[in-house]
mmCIF file of C-alpha atoms and ligand atoms in Angstrom:
data_model
loop_
_atom_site.group_PDB
_atom_site.id
_atom_site.type_symbol
_atom_site.label_atom_id
_atom_site.label_comp_id
_atom_site.label_asym_id
_atom_site.label_seq_id
_atom_site.Cartn_x
_atom_site.Cartn_y
_atom_site.Cartn_z
ATOM 1 C CA MET A 115 -15.117 -17.828 0.325
ATOM 2 C CA GLU A 116 -16.207 -14.929 2.553
ATOM 3 C CA LEU A 117 -13.386 -12.811 1.070
ATOM 4 C CA ILE A 118 -14.461 -13.711 -2.476
ATOM 5 C CA LYS A 119 -18.024 -12.705 -1.560
ATOM 6 C CA GLN A 120 -16.708 -9.379 -0.282
ATOM 7 C CA GLU A 121 -14.664 -8.957 -3.474
ATOM 8 C CA VAL A 122 -17.843 -8.978 -5.595
ATOM 9 C CA SER A 123 -20.277 -7.584 -2.996
ATOM 10 C CA GLN A 124 -22.873 -4.952 -3.906
ATOM 11 C CA GLU A 125 -23.693 -4.249 -0.234
ATOM 12 C CA ARG A 126 -23.435 -0.707 1.129
ATOM 13 C CA TRP A 127 -22.125 -1.859 4.517
ATOM 14 C CA ILE A 128 -20.316 -5.035 5.636
ATOM 15 C CA PRO A 129 -20.029 -5.289 9.444
ATOM 16 C CA ILE A 130 -16.609 -5.868 11.027
ATOM 17 C CA PRO A 131 -16.787 -9.142 13.028
ATOM 18 C CA GLU A 132 -16.480 -8.716 16.804
ATOM 19 C CA GLU A 133 -13.379 -10.989 16.909
ATOM 20 C CA VAL A 134 -11.629 -8.651 14.450
ATOM 21 C CA ARG A 135 -12.705 -5.520 16.344
ATOM 22 C CA GLU A 136 -11.295 -7.000 19.528
ATOM 23 C CA ILE A 137 -7.865 -7.257 17.915
ATOM 24 C CA TYR A 138 -8.176 -3.820 16.281
ATOM 25 C CA ARG A 139 -8.632 -2.457 19.813
ATOM 26 C CA LEU A 140 -4.937 -3.222 20.471
ATOM 27 C CA TRP A 141 -4.126 -0.058 18.476
ATOM 28 C CA ARG A 142 -7.384 1.337 17.042
ATOM 29 C CA PRO A 143 -8.772 3.928 16.817
ATOM 30 C CA THR A 144 -5.541 5.413 15.505
ATOM 31 C CA PRO A 145 -4.963 9.104 16.238
ATOM 32 C CA LEU A 146 -5.787 11.980 13.885
ATOM 33 C CA TYR A 147 -3.111 14.601 14.489
ATOM 34 C CA ARG A 148 -2.899 18.264 13.594
ATOM 35 C CA ALA A 149 0.666 18.960 12.371
ATOM 36 C CA VAL A 150 0.918 22.340 14.100
ATOM 37 C CA ARG A 151 4.714 22.352 14.285
ATOM 38 C CA LEU A 152 5.010 21.609 10.562
ATOM 39 C CA GLU A 153 2.477 24.380 9.776
ATOM 40 C CA LYS A 154 4.547 26.848 11.850
ATOM 41 C CA ALA A 155 7.829 25.804 10.209
ATOM 42 C CA LEU A 156 6.320 26.282 6.741
ATOM 43 C CA LYS A 157 4.642 29.578 7.827
ATOM 44 C CA THR A 158 1.506 28.428 6.024
ATOM 45 C CA PRO A 159 -2.042 29.605 6.773
ATOM 46 C CA ALA A 160 -3.194 26.057 5.901
ATOM 47 C CA LYS A 161 -4.190 23.505 8.530
ATOM 48 C CA ILE A 162 -2.481 20.124 8.120
ATOM 49 C CA TYR A 163 -3.964 16.927 9.571
ATOM 50 C CA TYR A 164 -2.745 13.341 9.342
ATOM 51 C CA LYS A 165 -4.131 9.960 10.362
ATOM 52 C CA TRP A 166 -1.318 7.925 11.926
ATOM 53 C CA GLU A 167 -1.334 4.194 11.124
ATOM 54 C CA GLY A 168 2.223 3.658 12.365
ATOM 55 C CA VAL A 169 0.925 2.812 15.864
ATOM 56 C CA SER A 170 -0.080 -0.737 14.844
ATOM 57 C CA PRO A 171 2.275 -3.490 16.089
ATOM 58 C CA PRO A 172 3.775 -4.109 12.595
ATOM 59 C CA GLY A 173 3.978 -0.324 12.097
ATOM 60 C CA SER A 174 1.643 0.320 9.144
ATOM 61 C CA HIS A 175 -1.973 0.154 7.930
ATOM 62 C CA LYS A 176 -1.431 -3.383 6.559
ATOM 63 C CA PRO A 177 -2.666 -5.342 9.635
ATOM 64 C CA ASN A 178 -6.164 -3.814 9.098
ATOM 65 C CA THR A 179 -6.629 -6.339 6.283
ATOM 66 C CA ALA A 180 -4.172 -9.006 7.513
ATOM 67 C CA VAL A 181 -6.165 -9.487 10.738
ATOM 68 C CA ALA A 182 -9.490 -9.616 8.847
ATOM 69 C CA GLN A 183 -8.143 -12.084 6.271
ATOM 70 C CA ALA A 184 -6.652 -14.335 8.961
ATOM 71 C CA TYR A 185 -10.004 -14.292 10.822
ATOM 72 C CA TYR A 186 -12.129 -15.367 7.817
ATOM 73 C CA ASN A 187 -9.602 -18.097 6.927
ATOM 74 C CA MET A 188 -9.618 -19.389 10.517
ATOM 75 C CA GLU A 189 -13.451 -19.392 10.500
ATOM 76 C CA GLU A 190 -13.452 -21.553 7.353
ATOM 77 C CA GLY A 191 -11.019 -24.107 8.784
ATOM 78 C CA VAL A 192 -7.908 -23.085 6.878
ATOM 79 C CA ALA A 193 -4.758 -24.234 8.716
ATOM 80 C CA ARG A 194 -2.087 -22.221 6.933
ATOM 81 C CA MET A 195 -1.764 -19.062 4.840
ATOM 82 C CA ALA A 196 0.868 -18.431 2.178
ATOM 83 C CA THR A 197 1.945 -15.090 0.783
ATOM 84 C CA GLU A 198 4.857 -13.179 -0.714
ATOM 85 C CA THR A 199 6.659 -10.135 0.570
ATOM 86 C CA GLY A 200 9.180 -7.711 -0.889
ATOM 87 C CA ALA A 201 10.885 -5.727 1.844
ATOM 88 C CA GLY A 202 8.716 -7.456 4.457
ATOM 89 C CA GLN A 203 5.940 -5.001 5.380
ATOM 90 C CA TRP A 204 3.100 -7.180 4.145
ATOM 91 C CA GLY A 205 4.775 -10.376 5.373
ATOM 92 C CA SER A 206 5.133 -9.027 8.897
ATOM 93 C CA ALA A 207 1.490 -7.846 8.937
ATOM 94 C CA LEU A 208 0.196 -11.286 7.908
ATOM 95 C CA ALA A 209 2.562 -13.011 10.366
ATOM 96 C CA PHE A 210 1.001 -10.834 13.090
ATOM 97 C CA GLY A 211 -2.598 -11.519 11.968
ATOM 98 C CA THR A 212 -2.207 -15.295 11.606
ATOM 99 C CA CYS A 213 -0.358 -15.477 14.931
ATOM 100 C CA LEU A 214 -3.330 -13.984 16.809
ATOM 101 C CA PHE A 215 -5.799 -16.456 15.237
ATOM 102 C CA GLY A 216 -3.564 -19.521 15.636
ATOM 103 C CA LEU A 217 -2.887 -20.148 11.932
ATOM 104 C CA ASP A 218 0.417 -21.184 10.401
ATOM 105 C CA CYS A 219 1.938 -18.758 7.930
ATOM 106 C CA THR A 220 4.500 -19.252 5.147
ATOM 107 C CA ILE A 221 6.055 -16.173 3.588
ATOM 108 C CA TYR A 222 8.126 -16.170 0.407
ATOM 109 C CA MET A 223 10.443 -13.191 0.719
ATOM 110 C CA VAL A 224 12.377 -11.811 -2.268
ATOM 111 C CA ARG A 225 15.902 -13.173 -1.750
ATOM 112 C CA VAL A 226 17.811 -9.858 -2.002
ATOM 113 C CA SER A 227 15.617 -8.316 0.686
ATOM 114 C CA TYR A 228 15.875 -11.477 2.800
ATOM 115 C CA GLU A 229 19.643 -11.140 2.778
ATOM 116 C CA GLN A 230 19.927 -7.345 2.949
ATOM 117 C CA LYS A 231 17.065 -6.520 5.325
ATOM 118 C CA PRO A 232 16.999 -9.105 8.118
ATOM 119 C CA TYR A 233 14.922 -7.139 10.630
ATOM 120 C CA ARG A 234 11.497 -7.616 9.039
ATOM 121 C CA ARG A 235 12.295 -11.350 8.678
ATOM 122 C CA ILE A 236 13.107 -11.498 12.384
ATOM 123 C CA LEU A 237 9.785 -9.770 13.117
ATOM 124 C CA MET A 238 7.915 -12.379 11.013
ATOM 125 C CA GLU A 239 9.708 -15.207 12.814
ATOM 126 C CA THR A 240 9.020 -13.605 16.194
ATOM 127 C CA TRP A 241 5.303 -13.821 15.363
ATOM 128 C CA GLY A 242 5.803 -17.481 14.479
ATOM 129 C CA ALA A 243 5.745 -17.365 10.674
ATOM 130 C CA GLU A 244 8.109 -19.286 8.434
ATOM 131 C CA CYS A 245 10.015 -16.948 6.129
ATOM 132 C CA ILE A 246 11.661 -18.495 3.044
ATOM 133 C CA PRO A 247 14.011 -16.718 0.638
ATOM 134 C CA SER A 248 12.527 -16.811 -2.878
ATOM 135 C CA PRO A 249 13.276 -18.437 -5.298
ATOM 136 C CA SER A 250 13.339 -21.529 -3.085
ATOM 137 C CA LYS A 251 13.460 -25.302 -3.445
ATOM 138 C CA ARG A 252 9.983 -25.534 -1.872
ATOM 139 C CA THR A 253 8.165 -25.142 -5.187
ATOM 140 C CA LYS A 254 8.531 -26.410 -8.743
ATOM 141 C CA PHE A 255 8.659 -22.841 -10.038
ATOM 142 C CA GLY A 256 11.357 -21.924 -7.519
ATOM 143 C CA LYS A 257 13.443 -24.953 -8.509
ATOM 144 C CA VAL A 258 13.190 -24.007 -12.193
ATOM 145 C CA MET A 259 14.385 -20.478 -11.405
ATOM 146 C CA LEU A 260 17.280 -21.783 -9.267
ATOM 147 C CA LYS A 261 18.332 -24.229 -11.978
ATOM 148 C CA LYS A 262 18.514 -21.349 -14.455
ATOM 149 C CA ASP A 263 20.456 -19.192 -11.991
ATOM 150 C CA PRO A 264 21.565 -20.579 -8.606
ATOM 151 C CA LYS A 265 22.250 -16.998 -7.463
ATOM 152 C CA CYS A 266 18.877 -15.620 -8.656
ATOM 153 C CA PRO A 267 18.137 -12.501 -6.524
ATOM 154 C CA GLY A 268 14.389 -13.080 -6.852
ATOM 155 C CA SER A 269 11.557 -10.660 -7.582
ATOM 156 C CA LEU A 270 8.050 -9.995 -6.300
ATOM 157 C CA GLY A 271 6.670 -11.770 -9.373
ATOM 158 C CA ILE A 272 8.621 -14.947 -8.606
ATOM 159 C CA ALA A 273 7.670 -14.831 -4.919
ATOM 160 C CA ILE A 274 3.946 -14.469 -5.796
ATOM 161 C CA SER A 275 4.211 -17.474 -8.112
ATOM 162 C CA GLU A 276 5.810 -19.558 -5.343
ATOM 163 C CA ALA A 277 3.192 -18.575 -2.747
ATOM 164 C CA ILE A 278 0.331 -19.355 -5.145
ATOM 165 C CA GLU A 279 1.904 -22.726 -6.081
ATOM 166 C CA ASP A 280 2.301 -23.557 -2.384
ATOM 167 C CA ALA A 281 -1.398 -22.770 -1.772
ATOM 168 C CA VAL A 282 -2.818 -24.681 -4.746
ATOM 169 C CA THR A 283 -0.730 -27.791 -3.992
ATOM 170 C CA HIS A 284 -1.808 -27.978 -0.323
ATOM 171 C CA GLU A 285 -5.419 -28.676 0.622
ATOM 172 C CA ASP A 286 -5.217 -26.847 3.987
ATOM 173 C CA THR A 287 -3.470 -23.711 2.674
ATOM 174 C CA LYS A 288 -4.828 -20.489 1.146
ATOM 175 C CA TYR A 289 -3.090 -17.634 -0.627
ATOM 176 C CA SER A 290 -3.461 -14.069 0.614
ATOM 177 C CA LEU A 291 -2.988 -10.667 -1.066
ATOM 178 C CA GLY A 292 -2.149 -7.468 0.811
ATOM 179 C CA SER A 293 -3.363 -4.738 -1.559
ATOM 180 C CA VAL A 294 -5.066 -3.980 -4.937
ATOM 181 C CA LEU A 295 -8.200 -6.175 -4.589
ATOM 182 C CA ASN A 296 -11.632 -4.845 -3.572
ATOM 183 C CA HIS A 297 -11.857 -6.783 -0.299
ATOM 184 C CA VAL A 298 -8.468 -5.444 0.837
ATOM 185 C CA LEU A 299 -9.563 -1.858 0.119
ATOM 186 C CA LEU A 300 -12.820 -2.574 1.956
ATOM 187 C CA HIS A 301 -10.966 -3.720 5.098
ATOM 188 C CA GLN A 302 -8.866 -0.549 5.021
ATOM 189 C CA THR A 303 -11.919 1.764 5.033
ATOM 190 C CA VAL A 304 -11.901 1.432 8.839
ATOM 191 C CA VAL A 305 -9.221 4.155 8.591
ATOM 192 C CA GLY A 306 -11.388 6.642 6.679
ATOM 193 C CA LEU A 307 -14.526 5.896 8.682
ATOM 194 C CA GLU A 308 -12.724 6.613 11.958
ATOM 195 C CA CYS A 309 -11.192 9.677 10.363
ATOM 196 C CA LYS A 310 -14.577 11.142 9.395
ATOM 197 C CA LYS A 311 -15.724 10.891 13.022
ATOM 198 C CA GLN A 312 -12.492 12.488 14.225
ATOM 199 C CA PHE A 313 -12.890 15.394 11.789
ATOM 200 C CA GLU A 314 -16.445 15.814 13.096
ATOM 201 C CA MET A 315 -15.072 16.015 16.649
ATOM 202 C CA ALA A 316 -12.548 18.605 15.464
ATOM 203 C CA GLY A 317 -15.309 20.568 13.721
ATOM 204 C CA ASP A 318 -13.415 20.463 10.461
ATOM 205 C CA TYR A 319 -13.440 18.756 7.030
ATOM 206 C CA PRO A 320 -10.620 18.435 4.496
ATOM 207 C CA ASP A 321 -10.461 20.582 1.336
ATOM 208 C CA VAL A 322 -7.756 18.382 -0.125
ATOM 209 C CA MET A 323 -6.572 14.850 0.753
ATOM 210 C CA PHE A 324 -3.266 13.165 -0.102
ATOM 211 C CA GLY A 325 -2.061 9.570 0.126
ATOM 212 C CA CYS A 326 0.697 7.447 -1.368
ATOM 213 C CA VAL A 327 -0.252 4.678 -3.763
ATOM 214 C CA GLY A 328 1.527 1.346 -4.237
ATOM 215 C CA GLY A 329 -1.409 -0.953 -4.870
ATOM 216 C CA GLY A 330 -3.840 1.603 -3.450
ATOM 217 C CA SER A 331 -5.016 0.087 -0.159
ATOM 218 C CA ASN A 332 -3.981 2.747 2.378
ATOM 219 C CA PHE A 333 -5.056 5.553 0.052
ATOM 220 C CA ALA A 334 -8.462 3.990 -0.611
ATOM 221 C CA GLY A 335 -8.928 3.117 3.061
ATOM 222 C CA ALA A 336 -8.408 6.700 4.169
ATOM 223 C CA CYS A 337 -10.036 8.533 1.236
ATOM 224 C CA PHE A 338 -12.913 6.414 -0.146
ATOM 225 C CA PRO A 339 -15.323 7.212 2.723
ATOM 226 C CA PHE A 340 -14.720 10.925 1.966
ATOM 227 C CA ILE A 341 -14.969 10.413 -1.823
ATOM 228 C CA GLY A 342 -18.466 9.087 -1.067
ATOM 229 C CA ASP A 343 -19.397 12.624 0.045
ATOM 230 C CA LYS A 344 -17.998 14.003 -3.205
ATOM 231 C CA LEU A 345 -19.926 11.528 -5.357
ATOM 232 C CA THR A 346 -23.243 12.202 -3.576
ATOM 233 C CA GLY A 347 -22.722 15.925 -4.185
ATOM 234 C CA GLU A 348 -22.450 16.727 -0.474
ATOM 235 C CA LYS A 349 -18.815 17.875 -0.864
ATOM 236 C CA PRO A 350 -18.443 18.605 -4.590
ATOM 237 C CA ASP A 351 -15.230 20.629 -4.214
ATOM 238 C CA LEU A 352 -13.233 18.011 -2.263
ATOM 239 C CA ARG A 353 -9.910 17.303 -4.026
ATOM 240 C CA VAL A 354 -8.276 13.883 -3.608
ATOM 241 C CA VAL A 355 -4.719 13.417 -4.831
ATOM 242 C CA SER A 356 -2.696 10.199 -5.114
ATOM 243 C CA CYS A 357 1.118 10.346 -4.888
ATOM 244 C CA GLU A 358 3.487 7.903 -6.583
ATOM 245 C CA PRO A 359 7.178 7.614 -7.584
ATOM 246 C CA LYS A 360 8.387 8.966 -10.930
ATOM 247 C CA ALA A 361 10.324 5.699 -11.292
ATOM 248 C CA CYS A 362 7.054 3.697 -11.255
ATOM 249 C CA PRO A 363 4.436 6.183 -12.503
ATOM 250 C CA THR A 364 1.333 4.052 -12.899
ATOM 251 C CA LEU A 365 -1.472 6.612 -12.459
ATOM 252 C CA THR A 366 0.385 9.515 -14.062
ATOM 253 C CA LYS A 367 1.850 7.796 -17.152
ATOM 254 C CA ALA A 368 0.532 4.288 -17.818
ATOM 255 C CA PRO A 369 -2.259 3.269 -20.222
ATOM 256 C CA TYR A 370 -5.658 2.089 -18.891
ATOM 257 C CA ALA A 371 -5.893 -1.552 -19.959
ATOM 258 C CA TYR A 372 -6.594 -5.137 -18.933
ATOM 259 C CA ASP A 373 -3.541 -6.816 -17.410
ATOM 260 C CA PHE A 374 -2.451 -9.546 -15.034
ATOM 261 C CA GLY A 375 -1.880 -8.687 -11.399
ATOM 262 C CA ASP A 376 1.285 -10.800 -11.243
ATOM 263 C CA THR A 377 4.322 -11.600 -13.363
ATOM 264 C CA ALA A 378 3.504 -15.303 -13.746
ATOM 265 C CA LYS A 379 0.067 -14.449 -15.225
ATOM 266 C CA THR A 380 -1.884 -16.489 -12.656
ATOM 267 C CA THR A 381 -4.472 -13.851 -11.622
ATOM 268 C CA PRO A 382 -7.675 -12.953 -13.455
ATOM 269 C CA LEU A 383 -7.304 -9.901 -15.711
ATOM 270 C CA LEU A 384 -7.782 -6.581 -13.944
ATOM 271 C CA LYS A 385 -8.686 -3.326 -15.670
ATOM 272 C CA MET A 386 -6.222 -0.763 -14.406
ATOM 273 C CA TYR A 387 -3.530 1.726 -15.253
ATOM 274 C CA THR A 388 -0.598 -0.619 -15.817
ATOM 275 C CA LEU A 389 3.055 -0.431 -16.771
ATOM 276 C CA GLY A 390 2.853 -4.096 -17.847
ATOM 277 C CA HIS A 391 3.033 -7.233 -15.680
ATOM 278 C CA GLU A 392 6.631 -7.849 -16.779
ATOM 279 C CA PHE A 393 7.778 -4.345 -15.807
ATOM 280 C CA ILE A 394 10.445 -4.339 -13.093
ATOM 281 C CA PRO A 395 10.792 -0.818 -11.647
ATOM 282 C CA PRO A 396 14.151 0.741 -10.706
ATOM 283 C CA PRO A 397 15.300 -0.107 -7.144
ATOM 284 C CA ILE A 398 13.870 2.934 -5.325
ATOM 285 C CA HIS A 399 13.699 2.756 -1.520
ATOM 286 C CA ALA A 400 9.897 2.951 -1.389
ATOM 287 C CA GLY A 401 9.589 -0.791 -2.054
ATOM 288 C CA GLY A 402 5.858 -0.729 -1.361
ATOM 289 C CA LEU A 403 5.273 1.600 -4.316
ATOM 290 C CA ARG A 404 7.063 -0.603 -6.871
ATOM 291 C CA TYR A 405 3.971 -2.282 -8.326
ATOM 292 C CA HIS A 406 3.195 -2.328 -12.059
ATOM 293 C CA GLY A 407 -0.549 -1.694 -11.642
ATOM 294 C CA ASP A 408 -3.002 -0.243 -9.098
ATOM 295 C CA ALA A 409 -6.334 -1.144 -7.547
ATOM 296 C CA PRO A 410 -9.026 -1.221 -10.275
ATOM 297 C CA LEU A 411 -11.414 0.880 -8.118
ATOM 298 C CA LEU A 412 -8.832 3.606 -7.696
ATOM 299 C CA CYS A 413 -7.944 3.505 -11.413
ATOM 300 C CA LYS A 414 -11.595 3.917 -12.353
ATOM 301 C CA LEU A 415 -11.938 7.002 -10.115
ATOM 302 C CA THR A 416 -8.798 8.461 -11.677
ATOM 303 C CA LYS A 417 -10.087 7.723 -15.181
ATOM 304 C CA GLU A 418 -13.391 9.453 -14.351
ATOM 305 C CA GLY A 419 -11.580 12.530 -13.034
ATOM 306 C CA VAL A 420 -12.842 12.118 -9.453
ATOM 307 C CA MET A 421 -9.214 11.858 -8.277
ATOM 308 C CA GLU A 422 -5.945 13.448 -9.381
ATOM 309 C CA ALA A 423 -2.444 11.923 -9.440
ATOM 310 C CA VAL A 424 1.061 13.360 -8.958
ATOM 311 C CA ALA A 425 4.546 11.789 -9.075
ATOM 312 C CA PHE A 426 7.868 12.640 -7.394
ATOM 313 C CA HIS A 427 11.571 11.739 -7.430
ATOM 314 C CA GLN A 428 12.924 10.010 -4.325
ATOM 315 C CA THR A 429 15.445 12.687 -3.266
ATOM 316 C CA GLU A 430 12.760 15.416 -3.039
ATOM 317 C CA VAL A 431 10.586 12.894 -1.209
ATOM 318 C CA PHE A 432 13.252 12.179 1.441
ATOM 319 C CA LYS A 433 13.902 15.896 1.823
ATOM 320 C CA ALA A 434 10.225 16.304 2.759
ATOM 321 C CA ALA A 435 10.401 13.318 5.138
ATOM 322 C CA ILE A 436 13.356 14.934 6.942
ATOM 323 C CA THR A 437 11.404 18.201 7.319
ATOM 324 C CA PHE A 438 8.538 16.175 8.802
ATOM 325 C CA ALA A 439 10.825 14.263 11.185
ATOM 326 C CA ARG A 440 12.450 17.504 12.376
ATOM 327 C CA THR A 441 9.104 19.220 13.052
ATOM 328 C CA GLU A 442 6.565 16.511 13.975
ATOM 329 C CA GLY A 443 9.122 13.984 15.229
ATOM 330 C CA ILE A 444 7.802 10.992 13.281
ATOM 331 C CA VAL A 445 10.155 9.193 10.872
ATOM 332 C CA VAL A 446 7.741 8.106 8.141
ATOM 333 C CA ALA A 447 8.108 5.154 5.766
ATOM 334 C CA PRO A 448 9.689 6.006 2.375
ATOM 335 C CA GLU A 449 6.297 5.210 0.803
ATOM 336 C CA THR A 450 4.458 7.700 3.019
ATOM 337 C CA ALA A 451 7.143 10.316 2.352
ATOM 338 C CA HIS A 452 5.685 10.697 -1.160
ATOM 339 C CA CYS A 453 2.493 12.274 0.165
ATOM 340 C CA VAL A 454 4.397 14.288 2.776
ATOM 341 C CA LYS A 455 6.171 15.925 -0.191
ATOM 342 C CA ALA A 456 2.822 16.710 -1.853
ATOM 343 C CA VAL A 457 1.425 18.123 1.414
ATOM 344 C CA ILE A 458 4.402 20.440 1.932
ATOM 345 C CA ASP A 459 4.075 21.691 -1.682
ATOM 346 C CA GLU A 460 0.351 22.362 -1.172
ATOM 347 C CA ALA A 461 0.953 24.150 2.148
ATOM 348 C CA LEU A 462 3.574 26.366 0.490
ATOM 349 C CA ARG A 463 1.128 27.187 -2.336
ATOM 350 C CA CYS A 464 -1.363 28.238 0.368
ATOM 351 C CA LYS A 465 1.313 30.505 1.820
ATOM 352 C CA LYS A 466 1.697 32.250 -1.555
ATOM 353 C CA THR A 467 -2.041 32.679 -2.128
ATOM 354 C CA GLY A 468 -2.989 33.238 1.530
ATOM 355 C CA LYS A 469 -5.608 30.447 1.330
ATOM 356 C CA LYS A 470 -6.549 28.816 4.650
ATOM 357 C CA LYS A 471 -7.116 25.318 3.300
ATOM 358 C CA THR A 472 -7.590 22.189 5.398
ATOM 359 C CA ILE A 473 -5.071 19.619 4.156
ATOM 360 C CA PHE A 474 -5.175 15.923 5.108
ATOM 361 C CA PHE A 475 -2.789 13.075 4.448
ATOM 362 C CA ALA A 476 -2.803 9.354 5.176
ATOM 363 C CA ASN A 477 0.299 8.677 7.266
ATOM 364 C CA SER A 478 0.524 4.974 6.433
ATOM 365 C CA GLY A 479 3.489 3.845 8.526
ATOM 366 C CA HIS A 480 6.843 4.393 10.206
ATOM 367 C CA GLY A 481 10.262 4.063 8.615
ATOM 368 C CA HIS A 482 12.116 2.397 11.488
ATOM 369 C CA PHE A 483 13.100 -0.529 9.275
ATOM 370 C CA ASP A 484 14.063 1.782 6.408
ATOM 371 C CA LEU A 485 16.834 3.698 8.144
ATOM 372 C CA GLY A 486 19.278 2.474 5.491
ATOM 373 C CA ALA A 487 17.376 4.642 3.015
ATOM 374 C CA TYR A 488 17.534 7.663 5.353
ATOM 375 C CA ASP A 489 21.235 6.958 5.820
ATOM 376 C CA ALA A 490 21.760 7.006 2.042
ATOM 377 C CA TYR A 491 19.843 10.306 1.760
ATOM 378 C CA LEU A 492 21.766 11.956 4.598
ATOM 379 C CA ALA A 493 25.077 10.775 3.089
ATOM 380 C CA LYS A 494 23.939 12.299 -0.255
ATOM 381 C CA LYS A 495 24.160 8.880 -1.876
ATOM 382 C CA LEU A 496 20.540 8.674 -2.957
ATOM 383 C CA VAL A 497 20.003 8.822 -6.729
ATOM 384 C CA ASP A 498 16.919 9.659 -8.797
ATOM 385 C CA TYR A 499 15.808 7.379 -11.608
ATOM 386 C CA GLU A 500 14.379 8.901 -14.756
ATOM 387 C CA TYR A 501 11.146 7.506 -16.157
ATOM 388 C CA PRO A 502 12.231 4.078 -17.474
ATOM 389 C CA ALA A 503 10.598 4.609 -20.886
ATOM 390 C CA LYS A 504 12.414 1.751 -22.629
ATOM 391 C CA SER A 505 11.550 -0.991 -20.164
ATOM 392 C CA VAL A 506 7.956 0.278 -19.906
ATOM 393 C CA LYS A 507 7.609 0.104 -23.697
ATOM 394 C CA LYS A 508 8.956 -3.444 -23.657
ATOM 395 C CA ALA A 509 6.591 -4.497 -20.864
ATOM 396 C CA LEU A 510 3.559 -2.828 -22.489
ATOM 397 C CA ALA A 511 4.155 -4.868 -25.642
ATOM 398 C CA LYS A 512 3.363 -7.930 -23.466
ATOM 399 C CA LEU A 513 -0.083 -6.733 -22.331
ATOM 400 C CA PRO A 514 -2.680 -9.454 -22.950
ATOM 401 C CA LYS A 515 -4.689 -8.917 -26.114
ATOM 402 C CA VAL A 516 -8.323 -8.946 -25.033
ATOM 403 C CA LYS A 517 -11.586 -7.740 -26.504
ATOM 404 C CA PRO A 518 -13.829 -7.246 -23.483
ATOM 405 C CA LYS A 519 -17.548 -7.890 -24.020
ATOM 406 C CA ILE A 520 -18.462 -5.341 -21.361
ATOM 407 C CA GLU A 521 -16.702 -1.966 -21.216
HETATM 408 C C1 LIG B 141 2.763 -1.320 1.716
HETATM 409 C C2 LIG B 141 2.785 0.083 2.102
HETATM 410 C C3 LIG B 141 2.294 1.100 1.234
HETATM 411 C C4 LIG B 141 1.799 0.827 -0.150
HETATM 412 O O1 LIG B 141 0.733 -0.056 -0.262
HETATM 413 P P1 LIG B 141 -0.757 0.430 -0.556
HETATM 414 O O2 LIG B 141 -1.516 -0.822 -0.798
HETATM 415 O O3 LIG B 141 -0.727 1.325 -1.771
HETATM 416 O O4 LIG B 141 -1.215 1.170 0.635
HETATM 417 C C5 LIG B 141 2.294 2.405 1.692
HETATM 418 N N1 LIG B 141 2.763 2.736 2.910
HETATM 419 C C6 LIG B 141 3.239 1.798 3.763
HETATM 420 C C7 LIG B 141 3.748 2.233 5.098
HETATM 421 C C8 LIG B 141 3.262 0.451 3.390
HETATM 422 O O5 LIG B 141 3.721 -0.468 4.246
#
């Protein structure tokens, strides 16, 4: 209930409970780094900063909301949380959060990932969660899918449907979402709020900010507190740029419409840029960016022109990630690599024009469980996927037909 209240809150500030702050202290505040070695390698006059969320135990920004969600559920007497996970980043964050508050956790993991990427599953199990390959025999929906195809590889849509069914059929269990919704974005603003203080300490302020967008939570967390300064007119020239894959180009190509957040059409309708709830993106390595929609708040800001959006192919993205690893040392997640690419492009533009801009990017997590993707890139086996126009067209035909009373 507290999370639902936060979802629709009109408050300016919502305090972080002391119990949550105590856990955040395990890795927060996260460092704001100046990428001096990258600047030197690019010979750019620009200054490049990044906020590093990879220092959290699960290795990304995701525990910022997982810990908060587990806390409010524990407070309200919930015994178990259920969720879905693709490659396992969200699942491992919630396993970590529930573990620290003594809750049980059931995670439906897309079967192909469960079989191909065992390490995140092992992490979830190490933190005491139960990880089930989806589709499973645990739910009615899973059984239907398995009857149709006993070898069904699963999808995020199916896994969401199983997790929701599990929650609604068990009194003591609640469903949890790791991105897109307002309360998730709210929890992530701890990143941007810390970052503003760190920029103050450095005596600097960004001219342009970059972040990768899957559902929008790490981007919003890092950038929304700064966008506040732009909206109040304090920093009117601040540019904020979201980065996404060309294979799943929500903010750069999709229509702005009402759609479901999940494939099984169980969520309320959300107004967002959407490729259609039935759209299944090509199998790019940045699994966390393969979502058909984006956070409604972020979509609204894009629609209003407060933010910009760019899209990249995965080979150019990995090339940028390698440059970053060989200068700054950090091996970033394939998702994060999308904004690293945008940052390098911007820094090189500064080199041409001689502009001494201050560039920032949200470094959302490490790629230590994604080395298979780096291996494929280094072996020159990585392929780019063109914009899947046909399947997008097919999925867009399935958008719900609604006439909203309020625009
Ligand atoms: C999940 C994930 C993302 C994408 O999710 P958002 O909600 O858009 O932030 C980006 N980076 C990393 C490291 C992730 O784990």
